[in-house]
Amino acid sequence: MAVDLHLHSSASDGTDPPDVVVAKAAALGLTAIALTDHDTLSGIPAARAAAARHSIDLVPGVELSVDHAGLKIHMLAYFIEPGPGPLQDRLGALRSGRDTRNVIIVQRLNELGYPITMEDVLRHASGDAVGRPHIADALVEAGSIASRSEAFAGLLSDGGRAYVERDRLTATEAIELTLQSGGVNSIAHPLTINTDAPTLRPVLADLRDAGLAGLEAYYSEYSPTIRGQLASIAADLGLVATGGSDYHGAGKPGLEIGTGRGDLVIPATALERLQQRRP
Ligand code: AMP
Ligand code: ZN
Ligand code: FE
Ligand code: FE
């Protein structure tokens, strides 16, 4: 009984439509999945309809980029229903912050000699949360760059030549809004915060005290040893060890739903324990 609690669709920067993500997950034998597009719930209705057809459980979710004590953290919010609500209402503002930033990034790229336009970028986006991966796709199409990851290296990544900040929630705001919306949070790919356990633990303990429920221990890009270490940190701190592939379709080549790079297994108990943390 395996699940996958971190999946992207074309509602944000994945390449498969939401119903296709769900159909693939069901065909792979998963019992439940969470769709966690960046800053949008717009894929949830189609995913939910597909989940009913394919007899798989769908958790409505969203991935947020937040600030905490000078750190950039990705936070997954689960059990967030599309429609109005405390967190839901903030997502629109986060998406318009993306739109403003995308225009500035494209201007920077033009100054650097990459002749792409916002129209080029938008041709690669089919949802309402447009971001750097779509800008990367436009660069690849223009011919000067080979892949999304090559576009990030040096240009689009944090500190890259065309990098531009955008408005974010703070971690504590995100947790409060999520709880008010009836959801719970897990920290996505926690080693992007810091790879050093003595540094990571106090940050996680702070966020737990602010209402954080989980920590993404079972993550595609981590070795089985690291996953085990993160699961035991989660247990020590009273957090649920959650997991997900961070599937993006062709946007992250070689990364499969459920199994990640081949060795990922996310126990269904992760979702059961997360359910028990719902406010
Ligand atoms: P944005 O949403 O515009 O802030 O872009 C961040 C997203 O870009 C991440 O959530 C990833 O999906 C993707 N991303 C970040 N770094 C890379 C990379 N090195 N290669 C490919 N995609 C990346
Ligand atoms: Zn993404
Ligand atoms: Fe992320
Ligand atoms: Fe993600």
XYZ file of C-alpha atoms and ligand atoms in Angstrom:
305
model
C 0.000 0.000 0.000
C 1.959 2.961 -1.289
C 1.039 6.609 -1.765
C 2.643 9.715 -3.262
C 2.009 13.017 -1.508
C 3.924 15.425 -3.761
C 2.931 15.653 -7.424
C 2.812 18.495 -9.937
C 0.549 18.813 -12.969
C 0.224 21.286 -15.822
C -1.867 23.437 -13.460
C 1.603 24.673 -12.410
C 4.931 23.447 -13.799
C 4.324 19.748 -14.375
C 3.816 18.632 -17.961
C 0.925 16.148 -17.510
C -2.647 17.405 -17.096
C -4.103 16.664 -13.643
C -6.324 13.808 -14.879
C -3.319 12.149 -16.513
C -1.275 12.362 -13.297
C -4.138 10.638 -11.466
C -4.603 7.966 -14.145
C -0.873 7.174 -14.124
C -0.801 6.959 -10.315
C -3.771 4.570 -10.333
C -2.186 2.425 -13.068
C 0.958 2.195 -10.926
C -1.126 0.775 -8.081
C -0.957 3.675 -5.636
C -3.880 3.879 -3.210
C -3.769 7.641 -2.639
C -2.012 10.696 -4.004
C -1.856 14.387 -3.244
C -1.763 16.904 -6.081
C 0.469 19.729 -4.827
C 0.868 22.291 -7.586
C 2.715 25.521 -6.813
C 0.399 28.283 -5.516
C -2.716 26.913 -7.208
C -5.619 24.546 -6.579
C -6.893 24.872 -10.148
C -5.950 21.279 -11.005
C -7.946 19.774 -8.144
C -11.427 19.522 -9.741
C -10.149 17.589 -12.780
C -7.886 15.464 -10.564
C -10.763 14.668 -8.248
C -13.046 13.617 -11.107
C -10.289 11.362 -12.456
C -9.653 9.937 -8.982
C -13.316 8.909 -8.721
C -13.104 7.171 -12.131
C -9.901 5.349 -11.217
C -10.815 4.504 -7.593
C -7.838 6.221 -5.999
C -7.959 8.667 -3.093
C -7.060 12.255 -3.927
C -5.816 14.693 -1.303
C -6.181 18.307 -2.453
C -2.922 20.121 -1.810
C -0.666 22.993 -2.776
C 3.083 23.739 -2.504
C 4.065 27.117 -1.086
C 7.434 28.887 -1.125
C 7.905 30.582 2.243
C 10.471 32.566 4.202
C 11.582 31.683 7.693
C 14.451 33.366 9.525
C 16.199 34.263 6.288
C 15.697 30.760 4.866
C 13.675 29.804 1.797
C 11.500 26.806 2.518
C 8.948 24.893 0.445
C 5.907 23.923 2.416
C 3.225 21.464 1.341
C -0.325 22.177 2.497
C -2.767 19.253 2.493
C -6.573 18.977 2.674
C -7.064 22.437 1.162
C -10.317 22.581 -0.811
C -10.583 24.739 -3.932
C -12.855 27.745 -3.442
C -12.794 30.556 -0.941
C -10.915 30.270 2.340
C -8.108 31.800 4.375
C -5.212 30.151 2.523
C -7.120 29.848 -0.753
C -7.716 33.606 -0.852
C -3.980 34.309 -0.555
C -3.024 32.074 -3.470
C -4.323 34.605 -6.009
C -1.989 37.271 -4.637
C 0.926 34.832 -4.738
C 0.174 34.043 -8.376
C 0.048 37.718 -9.324
C 3.411 38.151 -7.559
C 4.692 35.441 -9.918
C 3.318 37.300 -12.945
C 5.072 40.532 -11.933
C 8.324 38.696 -11.328
C 8.174 36.746 -14.593
C 8.065 39.991 -16.598
C 11.172 41.277 -14.794
C 13.021 37.986 -15.313
C 12.228 38.119 -19.046
C 13.553 41.721 -19.176
C 16.767 40.611 -17.461
C 17.138 37.741 -19.909
C 16.648 40.139 -22.824
C 19.405 42.357 -21.390
C 21.610 39.282 -21.136
C 21.026 38.541 -24.817
C 18.269 35.919 -24.648
C 15.529 37.197 -26.980
C 12.434 35.549 -25.437
C 9.081 37.228 -24.795
C 6.345 36.726 -22.187
C 4.214 35.272 -25.004
C 6.871 32.593 -25.515
C 6.794 31.823 -21.787
C 3.007 31.643 -21.632
C 2.885 29.199 -24.546
C 4.622 26.692 -22.252
C 2.192 27.205 -19.382
C -1.313 25.780 -19.404
C -2.277 26.612 -15.834
C -2.498 29.752 -13.742
C 0.758 29.411 -11.762
C 3.484 30.451 -14.184
C 7.106 30.403 -13.109
C 10.734 29.878 -13.863
C 10.262 26.374 -15.321
C 8.103 27.889 -18.087
C 10.711 30.598 -18.683
C 13.271 27.783 -18.893
C 11.082 26.020 -21.483
C 10.990 29.219 -23.575
C 14.798 29.446 -23.391
C 15.105 25.830 -24.510
C 12.713 26.462 -27.391
C 14.751 29.532 -28.430
C 17.643 27.110 -28.907
C 20.417 28.462 -26.750
C 19.882 26.173 -23.779
C 19.461 22.392 -23.649
C 17.134 21.734 -20.716
C 15.181 23.181 -17.807
C 17.999 22.322 -15.430
C 20.606 23.981 -17.638
C 18.447 27.138 -17.674
C 18.353 27.087 -13.879
C 22.098 26.624 -13.561
C 23.602 30.107 -13.788
C 20.508 31.985 -14.977
C 17.258 31.219 -13.142
C 18.335 29.635 -9.864
C 18.562 31.701 -6.692
C 21.618 33.909 -7.200
C 21.612 33.287 -10.952
C 22.115 36.148 -13.403
C 18.403 36.508 -14.186
C 17.110 35.655 -10.709
C 14.431 37.926 -9.268
C 12.798 37.621 -5.831
C 9.052 37.339 -5.428
C 6.591 37.909 -2.626
C 6.285 34.990 -0.255
C 4.369 34.148 2.858
C 6.359 33.645 6.018
C 6.382 30.061 7.282
C 4.263 30.955 10.289
C 1.716 32.810 8.123
C 1.508 29.770 5.851
C 0.958 27.442 8.813
C -1.715 29.689 10.344
C -3.574 30.099 7.051
C -3.375 26.361 6.372
C -4.775 25.460 9.803
C -7.539 28.071 9.391
C -8.401 26.421 6.067
C -8.667 23.004 7.741
C -5.363 21.718 6.411
C -1.978 20.598 7.654
C 1.574 21.289 6.474
C 4.650 19.248 5.782
C 8.079 20.682 4.936
C 8.998 19.691 1.374
C 12.500 18.325 0.567
C 13.812 19.528 3.987
C 17.482 19.297 3.033
C 17.089 22.359 0.805
C 16.870 24.266 4.124
C 20.184 22.902 5.338
C 21.918 19.571 5.020
C 23.410 19.813 8.445
C 21.221 18.107 11.102
C 22.346 20.358 14.011
C 21.191 23.389 11.965
C 18.040 21.760 10.624
C 16.618 20.493 13.917
C 16.069 23.850 15.683
C 14.391 25.250 12.543
C 12.068 22.248 12.428
C 11.402 22.456 16.159
C 10.446 26.146 15.761
C 8.051 25.339 12.949
C 6.567 22.411 14.871
C 5.868 24.800 17.734
C 4.156 27.078 15.201
C 1.845 24.193 14.180
C 3.758 22.265 11.502
C 2.520 18.650 11.194
C 4.998 16.856 8.960
C 8.409 16.519 7.373
C 8.944 15.074 3.891
C 11.362 12.263 4.702
C 10.641 9.914 1.780
C 11.764 12.074 -1.135
C 12.932 10.975 -4.585
C 16.270 12.719 -4.512
C 17.326 11.409 -1.092
C 19.090 8.091 -0.554
C 17.341 5.412 1.510
C 19.818 6.194 4.323
C 18.950 9.907 4.314
C 15.230 9.080 4.182
C 15.677 6.943 7.285
C 17.572 9.716 9.062
C 14.871 12.267 8.221
C 12.149 9.848 9.383
C 13.897 9.507 12.732
C 14.311 13.296 13.046
C 10.570 13.551 12.344
C 9.826 10.945 15.028
C 12.070 12.726 17.566
C 10.314 16.025 16.925
C 6.792 14.574 16.936
C 6.314 15.260 13.230
C 4.730 12.898 10.692
C 7.274 11.518 8.199
C 5.565 12.198 4.864
C 6.810 11.521 1.359
C 6.477 12.273 -2.285
C 8.197 11.980 -5.621
C 7.906 15.668 -6.695
C 6.867 14.325 -10.093
C 6.781 17.003 -12.833
C 6.294 14.749 -15.885
C 8.849 15.591 -18.570
C 9.792 18.642 -16.441
C 11.966 16.408 -14.244
C 13.135 13.597 -16.505
C 13.691 10.156 -14.983
C 11.450 10.790 -12.007
C 8.375 8.526 -11.781
C 5.171 8.832 -9.779
C 5.364 6.818 -6.556
C 8.812 5.305 -7.096
C 10.842 8.428 -7.881
C 14.168 7.295 -9.315
C 13.205 3.654 -8.695
C 13.755 3.091 -4.999
C 11.126 5.304 -3.381
C 8.357 3.760 -1.258
C 5.963 5.979 0.674
C 3.890 4.024 3.182
C 0.134 4.664 3.297
C 0.516 5.151 7.064
C 2.119 8.536 6.288
C -1.222 9.758 4.959
C -3.192 8.138 7.799
C -1.025 9.916 10.360
C -1.355 13.210 8.493
C -5.157 12.797 8.502
C -5.040 12.497 12.289
C -3.330 15.909 12.513
C -6.141 17.749 10.750
C -7.482 20.595 12.876
P 9.284 29.142 -9.325
O 8.019 28.389 -9.009
O 9.180 30.085 -10.451
O 9.913 29.752 -8.105
O 10.299 27.982 -9.821
C 10.671 26.991 -8.899
C 10.427 25.611 -9.468
O 11.342 25.379 -10.519
C 10.724 24.514 -8.477
O 9.669 24.238 -7.642
C 11.060 23.356 -9.368
O 9.883 22.732 -9.832
C 11.736 24.020 -10.544
N 13.200 23.952 -10.441
C 13.970 24.499 -9.479
N 15.267 24.251 -9.713
C 15.317 23.532 -10.850
C 16.370 22.961 -11.619
N 17.646 23.078 -11.253
N 16.035 22.273 -12.738
C 14.762 22.146 -13.115
N 13.723 22.659 -12.435
C 13.995 23.346 -11.323
Zn 7.825 22.704 -9.569
Fe 9.627 22.330 -4.045
Fe 7.402 20.332 -5.724
